[in-house]
Amino acid sequence: MQRYKIGQLSKTMGVSTHLLKHYEKFNLVSPIKDDSTNYRYYDVGQCTRIITSKKFRNMGFSLKDTAMLVNEMETEAIDDAVDNQIKALEEQIKELEHQKYLAMQYKQDSQETNHRLGEWYVEEVEEFYFIKQTDNYELLQENTLEEMGENLLDGVPIAKSMVWIKASTFTQEDSKYHWGLALESKKLAHMKQNNFNFNQNYDNVFKVEKQRAFVTFVKVEAPYMSTGRLIQEIVKQYQMFDLMLTKDVYAEIMKLENVEDSEVHYFRVIIPL
């Protein structure tokens, strides 16, 4: 039987010599060593093993699993392994689609923030749930995300970081606010498809009904609550309407950036009508 050097086999099969040497470590190809020349030679039969190995590698099997499939398993076991791989790939596709959705959400948020910065408009704000995680600057000790068993962080930026500023902050100079995470009710369906189970039956979960609101986008240097910068910026922007802020205000954190060693946060400000 005709024998070929590794370079000849590499060119014929269109694979690198490095790959063939790697395959050899896993017994996917078996060269014959000529002790007199110290060369390794391959016969034509190795081509079939290379092609079979590439079949499984192209399906996403590891080299270790590919070696088992090629060298050890019978047809029924191979079929079972392929069925399991299909299921695993379907899960990976689902996860990648979720990640793509999140990336598109971030891009949409960023573009809207840039386009509408400083602009006021009236919008029908969708119903959302707010999970309160602080009273002013103090973290809540009960009903934490860990205790609730929620994977809400897996949903950001669909779920958004939000500051809920109480009306008394504007009317009585009595600063009261809560920081937490917010999620639109209509986005729950997508989250549930990704194994997210939202339980609204906790004392720190509040439903904010769908309503018309003044909406704008502002940017503020951090820290923005302890310094009062966010509140001052909202009041400053709202003064153009010559109206008093008499209702709770919701400020979604859309994104942040670093500018000249300062951290700047962008907010979507919601003021119910």
JSON list of C-alpha atoms in Angstrom, two decimals, residues 112-113 115-125 212-217 240-241 254 268-271 273:
[
{"chain": "A", "resi": 112, "resn": "GLU", "atom": "CA", "xyz": [-32.23, 56.88, 22.11]},
{"chain": "A", "resi": 113, "resn": "THR", "atom": "CA", "xyz": [-30.31, 58.45, 24.99]},
{"chain": "A", "resi": 115, "resn": "HIS", "atom": "CA", "xyz": [-30.68, 61.38, 20.33]},
{"chain": "A", "resi": 116, "resn": "ARG", "atom": "CA", "xyz": [-33.03, 62.70, 23.00]},
{"chain": "A", "resi": 117, "resn": "LEU", "atom": "CA", "xyz": [-30.62, 64.08, 25.58]},
{"chain": "A", "resi": 118, "resn": "GLY", "atom": "CA", "xyz": [-32.16, 67.24, 27.06]},
{"chain": "A", "resi": 119, "resn": "GLU", "atom": "CA", "xyz": [-35.38, 66.91, 25.04]},
{"chain": "A", "resi": 120, "resn": "TRP", "atom": "CA", "xyz": [-38.78, 66.74, 26.77]},
{"chain": "A", "resi": 121, "resn": "TYR", "atom": "CA", "xyz": [-41.73, 64.82, 25.35]},
{"chain": "A", "resi": 122, "resn": "VAL", "atom": "CA", "xyz": [-44.93, 63.13, 26.50]},
{"chain": "A", "resi": 123, "resn": "GLU", "atom": "CA", "xyz": [-44.97, 59.34, 26.38]},
{"chain": "A", "resi": 124, "resn": "GLU", "atom": "CA", "xyz": [-47.25, 56.48, 27.38]},
{"chain": "A", "resi": 125, "resn": "VAL", "atom": "CA", "xyz": [-44.95, 54.73, 29.85]},
{"chain": "A", "resi": 212, "resn": "ARG", "atom": "CA", "xyz": [-48.75, 59.16, 30.54]},
{"chain": "A", "resi": 213, "resn": "ALA", "atom": "CA", "xyz": [-45.65, 61.00, 31.66]},
{"chain": "A", "resi": 214, "resn": "PHE", "atom": "CA", "xyz": [-43.18, 63.73, 30.82]},
{"chain": "A", "resi": 215, "resn": "VAL", "atom": "CA", "xyz": [-39.95, 62.04, 29.77]},
{"chain": "A", "resi": 216, "resn": "THR", "atom": "CA", "xyz": [-36.45, 63.36, 29.17]},
{"chain": "A", "resi": 217, "resn": "PHE", "atom": "CA", "xyz": [-32.85, 62.20, 29.22]},
{"chain": "A", "resi": 240, "resn": "MET", "atom": "CA", "xyz": [-38.95, 75.40, 31.73]},
{"chain": "A", "resi": 241, "resn": "PHE", "atom": "CA", "xyz": [-42.57, 74.31, 32.25]},
{"chain": "A", "resi": 254, "resn": "MET", "atom": "CA", "xyz": [-29.43, 53.94, 30.73]},
{"chain": "A", "resi": 268, "resn": "ARG", "atom": "CA", "xyz": [-34.24, 58.45, 31.37]},
{"chain": "A", "resi": 269, "resn": "VAL", "atom": "CA", "xyz": [-36.35, 60.59, 33.68]},
{"chain": "A", "resi": 270, "resn": "ILE", "atom": "CA", "xyz": [-40.07, 59.78, 34.01]},
{"chain": "A", "resi": 271, "resn": "ILE", "atom": "CA", "xyz": [-42.43, 62.31, 35.60]},
{"chain": "A", "resi": 273, "resn": "LEU", "atom": "CA", "xyz": [-48.66, 63.61, 34.50]}
]
